[in-house]
Tab-separated table of C-alpha atoms in Angstrom:
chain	number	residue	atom	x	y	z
A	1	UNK	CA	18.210	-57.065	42.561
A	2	UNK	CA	21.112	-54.829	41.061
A	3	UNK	CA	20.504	-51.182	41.955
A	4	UNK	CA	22.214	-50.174	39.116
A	5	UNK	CA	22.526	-52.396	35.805
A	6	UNK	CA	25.885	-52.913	35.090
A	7	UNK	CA	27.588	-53.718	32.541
A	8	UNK	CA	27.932	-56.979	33.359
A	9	UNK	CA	24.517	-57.813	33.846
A	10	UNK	CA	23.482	-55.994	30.225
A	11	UNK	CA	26.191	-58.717	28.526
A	12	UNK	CA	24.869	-61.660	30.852
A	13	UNK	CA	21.231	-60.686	29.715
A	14	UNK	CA	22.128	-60.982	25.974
A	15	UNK	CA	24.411	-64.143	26.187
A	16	UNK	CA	21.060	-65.888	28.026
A	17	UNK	CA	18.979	-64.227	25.448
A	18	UNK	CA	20.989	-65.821	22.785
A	19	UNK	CA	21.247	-68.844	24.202
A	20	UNK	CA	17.457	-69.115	24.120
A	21	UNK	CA	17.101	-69.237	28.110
A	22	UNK	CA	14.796	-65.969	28.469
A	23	UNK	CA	12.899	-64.335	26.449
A	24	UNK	CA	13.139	-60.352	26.165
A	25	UNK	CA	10.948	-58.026	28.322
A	26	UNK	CA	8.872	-55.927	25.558
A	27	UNK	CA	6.839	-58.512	23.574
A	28	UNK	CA	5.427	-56.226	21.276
A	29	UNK	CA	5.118	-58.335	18.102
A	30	UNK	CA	6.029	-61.472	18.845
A	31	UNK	CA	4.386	-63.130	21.884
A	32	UNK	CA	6.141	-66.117	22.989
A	33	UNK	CA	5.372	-68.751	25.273
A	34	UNK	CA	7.246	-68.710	28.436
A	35	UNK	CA	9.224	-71.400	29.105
A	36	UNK	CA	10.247	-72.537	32.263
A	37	UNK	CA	14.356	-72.701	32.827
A	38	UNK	CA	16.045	-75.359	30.878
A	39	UNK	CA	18.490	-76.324	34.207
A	40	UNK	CA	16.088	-78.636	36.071
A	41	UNK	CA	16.550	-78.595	39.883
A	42	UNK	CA	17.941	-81.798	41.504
A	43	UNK	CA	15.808	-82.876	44.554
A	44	UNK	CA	19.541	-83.996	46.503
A	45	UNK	CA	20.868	-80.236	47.462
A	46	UNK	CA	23.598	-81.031	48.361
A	47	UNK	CA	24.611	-82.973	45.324
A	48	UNK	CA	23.628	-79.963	43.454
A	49	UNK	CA	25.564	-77.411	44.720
A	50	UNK	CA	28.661	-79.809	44.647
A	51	UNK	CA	27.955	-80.151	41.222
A	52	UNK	CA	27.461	-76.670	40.710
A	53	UNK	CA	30.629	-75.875	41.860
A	54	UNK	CA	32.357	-77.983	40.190
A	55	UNK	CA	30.704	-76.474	36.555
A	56	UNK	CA	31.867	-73.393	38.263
A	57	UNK	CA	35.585	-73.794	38.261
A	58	UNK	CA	34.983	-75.934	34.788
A	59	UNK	CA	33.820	-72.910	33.653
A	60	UNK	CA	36.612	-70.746	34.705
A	61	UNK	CA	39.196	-73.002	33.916
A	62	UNK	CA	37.853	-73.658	30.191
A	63	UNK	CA	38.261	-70.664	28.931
A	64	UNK	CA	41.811	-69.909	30.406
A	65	UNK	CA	42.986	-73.509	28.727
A	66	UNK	CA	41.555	-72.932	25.715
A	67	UNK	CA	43.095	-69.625	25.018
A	68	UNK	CA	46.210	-70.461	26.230
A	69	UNK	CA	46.322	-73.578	24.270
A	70	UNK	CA	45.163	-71.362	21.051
A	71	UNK	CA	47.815	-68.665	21.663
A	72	UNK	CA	50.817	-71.550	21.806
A	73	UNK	CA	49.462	-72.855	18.748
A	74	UNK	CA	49.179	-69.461	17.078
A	75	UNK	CA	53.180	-68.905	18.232
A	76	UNK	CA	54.186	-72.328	16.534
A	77	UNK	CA	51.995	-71.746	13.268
A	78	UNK	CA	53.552	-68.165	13.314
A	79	UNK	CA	57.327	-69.065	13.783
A	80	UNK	CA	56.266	-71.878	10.953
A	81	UNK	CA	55.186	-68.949	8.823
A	82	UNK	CA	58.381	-66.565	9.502
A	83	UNK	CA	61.034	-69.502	8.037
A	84	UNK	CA	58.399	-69.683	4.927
A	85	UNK	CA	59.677	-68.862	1.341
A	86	UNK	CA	58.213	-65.563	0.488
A	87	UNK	CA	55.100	-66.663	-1.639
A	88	UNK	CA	55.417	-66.415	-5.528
A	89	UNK	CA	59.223	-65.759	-5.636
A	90	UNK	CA	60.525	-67.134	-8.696
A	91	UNK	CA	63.329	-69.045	-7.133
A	92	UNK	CA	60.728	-70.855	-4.723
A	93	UNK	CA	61.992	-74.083	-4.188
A	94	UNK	CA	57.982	-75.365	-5.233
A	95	UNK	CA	59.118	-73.971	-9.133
A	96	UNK	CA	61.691	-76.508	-10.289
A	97	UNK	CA	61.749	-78.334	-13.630
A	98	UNK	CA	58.946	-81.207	-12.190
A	99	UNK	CA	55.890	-78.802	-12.418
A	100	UNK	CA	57.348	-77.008	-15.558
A	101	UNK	CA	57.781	-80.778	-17.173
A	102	UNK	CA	53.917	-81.342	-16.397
A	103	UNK	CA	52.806	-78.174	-17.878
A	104	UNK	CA	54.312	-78.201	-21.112
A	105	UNK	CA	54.375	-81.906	-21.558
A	106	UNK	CA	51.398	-83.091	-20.210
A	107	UNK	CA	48.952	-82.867	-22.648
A	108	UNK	CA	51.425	-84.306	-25.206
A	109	UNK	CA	52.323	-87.097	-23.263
A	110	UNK	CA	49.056	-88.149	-21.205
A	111	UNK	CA	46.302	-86.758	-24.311
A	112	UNK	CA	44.646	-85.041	-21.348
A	113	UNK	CA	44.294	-81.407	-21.165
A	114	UNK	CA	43.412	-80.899	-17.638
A	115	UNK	CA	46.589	-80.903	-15.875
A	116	UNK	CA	45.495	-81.839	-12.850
A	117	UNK	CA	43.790	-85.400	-13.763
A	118	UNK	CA	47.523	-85.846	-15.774
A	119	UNK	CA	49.362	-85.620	-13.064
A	120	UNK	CA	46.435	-87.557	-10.491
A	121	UNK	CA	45.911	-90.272	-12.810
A	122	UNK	CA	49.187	-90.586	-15.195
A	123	UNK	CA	52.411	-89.625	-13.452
A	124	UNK	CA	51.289	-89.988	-10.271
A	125	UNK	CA	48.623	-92.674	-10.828
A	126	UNK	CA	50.911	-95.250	-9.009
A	127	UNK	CA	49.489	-93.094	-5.608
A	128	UNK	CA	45.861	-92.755	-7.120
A	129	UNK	CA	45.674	-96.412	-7.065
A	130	UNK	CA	46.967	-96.642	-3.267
A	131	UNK	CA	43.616	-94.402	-2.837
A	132	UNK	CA	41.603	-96.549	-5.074
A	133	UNK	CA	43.204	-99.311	-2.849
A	134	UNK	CA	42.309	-97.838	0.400
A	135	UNK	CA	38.936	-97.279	-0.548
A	136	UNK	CA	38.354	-100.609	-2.016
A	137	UNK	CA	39.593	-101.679	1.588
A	138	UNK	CA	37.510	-99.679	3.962
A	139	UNK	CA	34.269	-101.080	1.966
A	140	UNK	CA	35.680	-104.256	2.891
A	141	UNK	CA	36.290	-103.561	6.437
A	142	UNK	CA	32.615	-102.178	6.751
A	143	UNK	CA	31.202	-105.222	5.451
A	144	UNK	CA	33.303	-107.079	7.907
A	145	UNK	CA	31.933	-105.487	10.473
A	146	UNK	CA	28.381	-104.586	9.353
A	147	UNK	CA	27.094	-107.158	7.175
A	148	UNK	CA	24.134	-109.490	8.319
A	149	UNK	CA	23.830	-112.722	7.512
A	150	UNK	CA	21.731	-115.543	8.479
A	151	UNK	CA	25.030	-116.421	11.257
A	152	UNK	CA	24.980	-113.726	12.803
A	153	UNK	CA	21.330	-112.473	12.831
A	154	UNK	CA	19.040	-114.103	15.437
A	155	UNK	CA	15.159	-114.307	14.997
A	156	UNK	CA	14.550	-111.542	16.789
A	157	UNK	CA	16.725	-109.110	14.721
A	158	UNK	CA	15.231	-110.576	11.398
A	159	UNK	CA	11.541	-110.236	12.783
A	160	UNK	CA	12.126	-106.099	13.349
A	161	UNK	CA	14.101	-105.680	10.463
A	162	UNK	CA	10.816	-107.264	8.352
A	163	UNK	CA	8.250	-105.279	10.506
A	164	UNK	CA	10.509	-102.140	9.714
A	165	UNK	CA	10.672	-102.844	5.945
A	166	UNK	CA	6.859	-103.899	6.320
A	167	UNK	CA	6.230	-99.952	7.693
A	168	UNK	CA	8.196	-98.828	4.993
A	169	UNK	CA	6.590	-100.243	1.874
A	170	UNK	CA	3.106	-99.316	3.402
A	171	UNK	CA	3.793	-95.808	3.790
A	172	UNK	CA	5.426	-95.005	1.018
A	173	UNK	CA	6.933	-91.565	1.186
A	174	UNK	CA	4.706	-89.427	-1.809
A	175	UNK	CA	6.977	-86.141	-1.667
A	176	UNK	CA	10.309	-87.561	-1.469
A	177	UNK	CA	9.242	-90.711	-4.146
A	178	UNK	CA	8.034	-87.549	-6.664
A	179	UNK	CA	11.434	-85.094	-5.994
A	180	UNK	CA	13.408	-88.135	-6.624
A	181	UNK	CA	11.321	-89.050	-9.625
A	182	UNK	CA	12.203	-85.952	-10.822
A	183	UNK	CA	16.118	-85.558	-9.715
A	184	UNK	CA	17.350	-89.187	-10.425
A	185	UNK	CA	17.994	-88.882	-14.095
A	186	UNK	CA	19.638	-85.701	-13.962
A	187	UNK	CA	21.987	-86.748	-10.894
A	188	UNK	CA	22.923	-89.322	-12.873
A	189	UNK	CA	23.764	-87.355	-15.999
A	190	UNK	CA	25.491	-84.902	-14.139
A	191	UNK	CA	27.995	-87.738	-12.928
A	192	UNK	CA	28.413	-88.971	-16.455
A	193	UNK	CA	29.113	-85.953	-17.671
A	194	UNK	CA	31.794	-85.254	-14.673
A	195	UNK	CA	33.289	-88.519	-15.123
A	196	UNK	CA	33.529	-88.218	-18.732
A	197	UNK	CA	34.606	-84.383	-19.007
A	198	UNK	CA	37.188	-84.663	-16.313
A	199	UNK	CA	40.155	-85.546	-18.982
A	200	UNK	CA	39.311	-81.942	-20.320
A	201	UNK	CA	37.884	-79.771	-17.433
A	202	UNK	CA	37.320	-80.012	-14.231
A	203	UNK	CA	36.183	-83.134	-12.917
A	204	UNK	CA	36.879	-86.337	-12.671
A	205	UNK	CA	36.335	-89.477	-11.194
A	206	UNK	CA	36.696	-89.050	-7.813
A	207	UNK	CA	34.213	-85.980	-7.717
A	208	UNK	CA	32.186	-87.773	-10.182
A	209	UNK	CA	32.056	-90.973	-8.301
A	210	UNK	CA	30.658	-89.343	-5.452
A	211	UNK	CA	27.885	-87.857	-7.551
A	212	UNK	CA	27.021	-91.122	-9.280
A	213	UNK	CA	26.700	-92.599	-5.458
A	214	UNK	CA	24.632	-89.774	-4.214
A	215	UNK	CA	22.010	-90.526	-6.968
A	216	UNK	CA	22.178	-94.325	-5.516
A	217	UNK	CA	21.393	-93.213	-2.370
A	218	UNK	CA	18.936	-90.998	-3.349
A	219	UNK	CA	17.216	-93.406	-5.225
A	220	UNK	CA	17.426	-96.223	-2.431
A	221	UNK	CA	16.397	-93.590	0.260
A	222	UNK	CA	12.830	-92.874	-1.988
A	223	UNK	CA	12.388	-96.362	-3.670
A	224	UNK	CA	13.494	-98.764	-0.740
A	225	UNK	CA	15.462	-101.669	-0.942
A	226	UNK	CA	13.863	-103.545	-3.105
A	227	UNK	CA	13.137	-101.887	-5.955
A	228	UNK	CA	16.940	-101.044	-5.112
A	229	UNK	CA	18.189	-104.945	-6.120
A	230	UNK	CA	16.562	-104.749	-9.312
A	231	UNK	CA	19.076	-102.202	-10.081
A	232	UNK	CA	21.774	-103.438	-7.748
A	233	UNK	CA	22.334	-106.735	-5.456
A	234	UNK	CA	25.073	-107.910	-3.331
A	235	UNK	CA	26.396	-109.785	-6.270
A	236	UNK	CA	26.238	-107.192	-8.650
A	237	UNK	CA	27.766	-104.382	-6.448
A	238	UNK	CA	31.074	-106.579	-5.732
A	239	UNK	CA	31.514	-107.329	-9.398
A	240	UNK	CA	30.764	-103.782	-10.099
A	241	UNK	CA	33.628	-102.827	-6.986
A	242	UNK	CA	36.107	-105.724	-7.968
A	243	UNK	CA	35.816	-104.440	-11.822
A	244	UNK	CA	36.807	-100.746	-11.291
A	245	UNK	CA	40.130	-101.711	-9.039
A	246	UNK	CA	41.014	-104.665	-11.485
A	247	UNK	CA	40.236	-102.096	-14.170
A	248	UNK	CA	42.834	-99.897	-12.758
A	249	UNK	CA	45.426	-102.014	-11.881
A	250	UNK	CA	45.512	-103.787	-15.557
A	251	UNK	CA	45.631	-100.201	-16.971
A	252	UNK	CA	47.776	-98.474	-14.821
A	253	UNK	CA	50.005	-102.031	-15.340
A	254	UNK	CA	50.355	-101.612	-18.992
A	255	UNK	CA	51.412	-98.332	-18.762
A	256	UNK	CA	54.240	-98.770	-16.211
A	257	UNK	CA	55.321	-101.850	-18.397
A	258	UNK	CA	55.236	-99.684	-21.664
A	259	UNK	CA	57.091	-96.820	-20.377
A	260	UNK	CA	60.063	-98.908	-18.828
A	261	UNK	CA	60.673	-101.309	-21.692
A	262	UNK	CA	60.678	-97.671	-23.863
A	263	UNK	CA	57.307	-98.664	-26.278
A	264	UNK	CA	55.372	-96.592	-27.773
A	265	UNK	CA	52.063	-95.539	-26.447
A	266	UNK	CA	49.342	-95.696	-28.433
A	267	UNK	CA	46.708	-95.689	-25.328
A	268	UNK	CA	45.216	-92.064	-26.016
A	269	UNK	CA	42.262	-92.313	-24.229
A	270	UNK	CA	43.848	-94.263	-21.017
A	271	UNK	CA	43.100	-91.852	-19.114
A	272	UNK	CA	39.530	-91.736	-19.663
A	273	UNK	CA	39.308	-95.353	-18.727
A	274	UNK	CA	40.699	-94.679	-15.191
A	275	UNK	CA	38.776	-91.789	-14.634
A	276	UNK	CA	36.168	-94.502	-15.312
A	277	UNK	CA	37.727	-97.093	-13.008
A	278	UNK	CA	38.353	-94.759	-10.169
A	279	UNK	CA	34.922	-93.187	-10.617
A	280	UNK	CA	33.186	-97.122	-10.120
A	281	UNK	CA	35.247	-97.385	-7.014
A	282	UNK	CA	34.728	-94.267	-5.293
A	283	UNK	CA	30.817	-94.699	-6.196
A	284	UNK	CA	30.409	-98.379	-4.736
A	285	UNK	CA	32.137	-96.905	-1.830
A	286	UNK	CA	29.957	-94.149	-0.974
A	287	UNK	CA	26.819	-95.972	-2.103
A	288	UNK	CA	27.963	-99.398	-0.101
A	289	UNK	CA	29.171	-97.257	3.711
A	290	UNK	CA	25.043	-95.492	3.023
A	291	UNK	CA	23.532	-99.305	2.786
A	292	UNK	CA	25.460	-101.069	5.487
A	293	UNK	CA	25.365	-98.458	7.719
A	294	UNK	CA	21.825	-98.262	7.214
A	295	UNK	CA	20.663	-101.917	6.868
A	296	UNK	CA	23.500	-104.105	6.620
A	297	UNK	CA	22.278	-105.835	3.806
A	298	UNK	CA	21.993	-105.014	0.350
B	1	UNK	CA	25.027	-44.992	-15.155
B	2	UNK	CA	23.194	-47.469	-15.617
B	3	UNK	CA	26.235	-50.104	-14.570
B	4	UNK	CA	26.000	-48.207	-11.343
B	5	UNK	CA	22.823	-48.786	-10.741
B	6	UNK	CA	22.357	-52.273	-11.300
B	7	UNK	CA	25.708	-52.594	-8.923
B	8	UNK	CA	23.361	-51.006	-6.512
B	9	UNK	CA	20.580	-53.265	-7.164
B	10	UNK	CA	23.102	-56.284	-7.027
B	11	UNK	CA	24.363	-54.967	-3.244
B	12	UNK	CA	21.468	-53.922	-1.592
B	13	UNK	CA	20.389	-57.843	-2.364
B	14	UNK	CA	23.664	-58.926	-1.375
B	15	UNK	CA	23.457	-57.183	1.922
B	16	UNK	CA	19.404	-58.178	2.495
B	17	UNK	CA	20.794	-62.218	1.667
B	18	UNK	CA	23.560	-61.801	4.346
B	19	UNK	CA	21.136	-60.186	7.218
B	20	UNK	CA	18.732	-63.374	6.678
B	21	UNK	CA	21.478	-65.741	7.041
B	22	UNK	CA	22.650	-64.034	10.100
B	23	UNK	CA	19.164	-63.528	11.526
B	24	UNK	CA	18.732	-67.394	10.297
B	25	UNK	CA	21.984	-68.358	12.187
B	26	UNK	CA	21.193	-66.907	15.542
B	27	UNK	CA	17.686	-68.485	15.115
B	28	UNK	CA	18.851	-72.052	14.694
B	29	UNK	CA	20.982	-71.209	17.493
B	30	UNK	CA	18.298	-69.613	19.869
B	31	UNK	CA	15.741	-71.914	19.307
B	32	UNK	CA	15.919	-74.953	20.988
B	33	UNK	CA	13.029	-77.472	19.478
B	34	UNK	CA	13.955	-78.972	16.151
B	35	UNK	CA	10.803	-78.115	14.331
B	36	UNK	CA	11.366	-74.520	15.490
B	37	UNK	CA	15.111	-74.411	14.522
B	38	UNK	CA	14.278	-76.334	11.472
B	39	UNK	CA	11.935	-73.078	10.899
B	40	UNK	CA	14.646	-70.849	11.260
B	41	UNK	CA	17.326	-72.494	9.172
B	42	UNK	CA	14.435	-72.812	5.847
B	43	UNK	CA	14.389	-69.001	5.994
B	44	UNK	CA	18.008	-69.041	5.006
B	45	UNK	CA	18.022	-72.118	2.755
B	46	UNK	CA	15.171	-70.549	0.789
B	47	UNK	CA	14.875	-66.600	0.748
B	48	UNK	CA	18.798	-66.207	1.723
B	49	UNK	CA	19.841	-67.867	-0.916
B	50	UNK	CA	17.543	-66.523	-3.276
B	51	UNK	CA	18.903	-62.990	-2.452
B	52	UNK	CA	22.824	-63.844	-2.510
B	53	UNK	CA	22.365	-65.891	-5.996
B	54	UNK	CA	20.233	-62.775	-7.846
B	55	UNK	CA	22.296	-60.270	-6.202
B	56	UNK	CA	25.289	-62.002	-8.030
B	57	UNK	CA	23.046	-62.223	-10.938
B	58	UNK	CA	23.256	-58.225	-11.053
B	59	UNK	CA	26.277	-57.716	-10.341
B	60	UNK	CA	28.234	-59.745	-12.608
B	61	UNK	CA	25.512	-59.429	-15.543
B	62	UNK	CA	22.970	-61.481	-17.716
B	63	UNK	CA	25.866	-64.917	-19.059
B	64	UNK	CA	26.178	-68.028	-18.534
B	65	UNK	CA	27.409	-68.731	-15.264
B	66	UNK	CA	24.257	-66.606	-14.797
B	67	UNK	CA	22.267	-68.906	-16.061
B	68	UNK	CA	23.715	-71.470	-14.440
B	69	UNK	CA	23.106	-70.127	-10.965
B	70	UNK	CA	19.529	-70.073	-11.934
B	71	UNK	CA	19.574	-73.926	-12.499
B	72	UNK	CA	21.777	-73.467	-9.058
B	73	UNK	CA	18.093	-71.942	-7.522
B	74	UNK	CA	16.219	-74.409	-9.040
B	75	UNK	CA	17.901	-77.412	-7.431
B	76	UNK	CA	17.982	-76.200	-4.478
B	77	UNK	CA	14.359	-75.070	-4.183
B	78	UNK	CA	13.453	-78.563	-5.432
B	79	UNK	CA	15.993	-80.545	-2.588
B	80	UNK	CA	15.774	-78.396	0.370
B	81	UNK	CA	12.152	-78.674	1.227
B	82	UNK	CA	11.904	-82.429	0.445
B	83	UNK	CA	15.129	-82.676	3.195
B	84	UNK	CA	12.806	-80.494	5.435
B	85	UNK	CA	9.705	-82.367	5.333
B	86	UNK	CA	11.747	-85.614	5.880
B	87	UNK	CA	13.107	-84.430	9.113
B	88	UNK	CA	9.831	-83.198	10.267
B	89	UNK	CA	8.071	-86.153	9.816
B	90	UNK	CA	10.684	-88.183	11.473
B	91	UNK	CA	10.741	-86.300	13.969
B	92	UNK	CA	6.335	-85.820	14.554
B	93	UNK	CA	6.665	-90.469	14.154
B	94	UNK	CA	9.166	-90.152	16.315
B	95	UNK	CA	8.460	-88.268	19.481
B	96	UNK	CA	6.432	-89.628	21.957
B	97	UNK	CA	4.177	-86.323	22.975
B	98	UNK	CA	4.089	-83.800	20.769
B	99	UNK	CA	1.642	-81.695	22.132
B	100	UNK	CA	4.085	-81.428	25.116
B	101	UNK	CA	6.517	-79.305	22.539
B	102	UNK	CA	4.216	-77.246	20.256
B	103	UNK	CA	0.773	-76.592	19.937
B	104	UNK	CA	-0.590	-78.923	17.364
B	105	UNK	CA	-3.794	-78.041	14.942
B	106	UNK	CA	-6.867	-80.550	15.141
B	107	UNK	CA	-8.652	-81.297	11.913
């Protein structure tokens, strides 16, 4: 076709090669099947080339927007960056007597050596429990939603969700049942150990929540459900949910009531509790969005 | 000397982890059925990884982090292929012809 190989054509040839749509000429090692082209042709022609055009000034315009867009974005974050405090000055307005307070004080006055859970779960706990909160809720708005009961599930829903299950617990899946056999325990001691070390490295209990529901999935994906509600039914999980946000609140309560009436606290290891509660929360939440998005049902 | 050697070592596996992610990378992208693409991303998940993790071994030295990024290997040796063979099989229940995609092996 082209007398002479452009350019062009050389970069067109290696954007279609990488795109998967031809293959390259020499086959020397590697003989591939050929495929035929992945753009089917339309039997209406004249729909297609309408359409075709139309991709074609998509295709021109696309690019042009989206740099354009990108470059006004780039000027903003820019002239965002230009008013900035030059970083690490000493008189940044981010260095003022709050953050100094919580590094010398805060082991002293939380008994928690990791500075960030003190300030995440003591002096700013008030906003950790808005989180706990929100979390608590969206759980609650899935189940809304999601949940099946015998109102609204007809016979014909029930009958394929019991052929389904039926499939399931006759084929039970060998590798997956043995790697989980294997990675369960030590999921589960990993979380522990986050949710218990987080007062005094890193950690905690959101990041040690979310471990402690991975290993419930994990061990509801191999085992199924019902070897699941041995471990954990409906009944159990909302106690289990309702406990670590009650937990909190009562806690987090106390404190707030001790330090305005000017008591003395002799809760140490508070903080180890809510790491506790939070770390309950953020697990049923995790664990309940996998089982009602998957079966509605627990 | 011998620091500069193993800093060698710990590079040249570096480097070799990096070209089989990239080579993985425009595989999964190239590709375009999911047991092929699920071919090409296993080469990174398993040898890629294996490279960048010992080539960090070397170069930072026998402690324990080090040892820790062997437990790091472990897991991930153990996780990745179960995730693998869970796909495929979902996909080979799934798909209505697959001799249509790939040429399949009778036994």
């Amino acid at each position: 076709m082209n007398k002479t190989p452009s350019k062009q054509s050389w970069w067109l040839r290696l954007v279609e090669w990488v795109d998967g749509d031809r293959e390259p000429k020499d086959q020397t090692l590697f003989v591939m099947e050929q495929r035929p082209p992945r753009h089917v042709q339309r039997s209406d022609a004249e729909f297609a080339t309408q359409d075709k055009h139309r991709l074609h000034r998509f295709r021109r315009w696309y690019p042009v927007c989206a740099v354009l867009i990108c470059l006004a974005l780039m000027g903003i974050l820019m002239a965002a960056v230009l008013t900035m405090p030059t970083f690490g000055e000493a008189d940044n307005p981010i260095n003022n007597e709050v953050a100094e307070h919580y590094l010398e004080y805060g082991l002293e006055e939380t008994g928690s050596a990791n500075v960030v859970t003190a300030m995440i779960l003591s002096y700013r706990g008030f906003d950790t429990l808005g989180e706990s909160c929100v979390l608590f809720l969206a759980v609650a708005a899935v189940m809304m939603l999601l949940l099946r009961d015998e109102k609204n599930t007809d016979e014909h829903d029930q009958q394929k969700q019991e052929r389904e299950d039926g499939i399931l617990a006759a084929h039970p899946d060998l590798i997956l049942r043995r790697a989980a056999w294997v990675l369960v325990p030590f999921v589960f001691l990993f979380a522990l150990y986050v949710l218990l070390n987080g007062e005094v490295s890193p950690g905690g209990g959101f990041s040690g929540g979310t471990i402690l529901g991975a290993g419930l999935i994990l061990y509801s994906a191999a085992y199924g459900p019902k070897q699941m509600r041995v471990l954990m039914d409906a009944r159990r999980y909302a106690a289990v949910r309702t406990f670590g946000l009650v937990l909190y609140v009562l806690l987090y309560g106390i404190y707030i009531f001790l330090g305005a009436n000017q008591m003395p606290n002799y809760l140490t290891g508070m903080t180890l509790l809510i790491d506790l509660a939070v770390g309950l929360v953020v697990a049923c939440t995790v664990y309940g969005f996998y089982v009602l998005f998957s079966r509605g049902e627990f | 000397m011998f620091d500069g050697i193993l800093t060698v070592i710990g590079l040249a596996f570096l480097l070799f982890g990096l070209f089989v992610f990239f080579s993985a990378v425009l595989g999964l992208y190239r590709l375009d059925y999911v047991l092929n693409r699920m071919h090409a991303a296993a080469v990174g998940d398993a040898l890629g990884i294996f490279c960048v993790l010992v080539g960090l071994i070397f170069l930072h030295g026998w402690s324990l982090p080090a040892a820790k990024t062997l437990l790091v290997f472990l897991f991930l040796w153990l996780t990745s292929p179960v995730a693998s063979h869970l796909i495929a099989e979902m996909e080979v229940f799934t798909i209505s012809d697959i001799r249509k995609e790939c040429e399949v092996e009778e036994r």
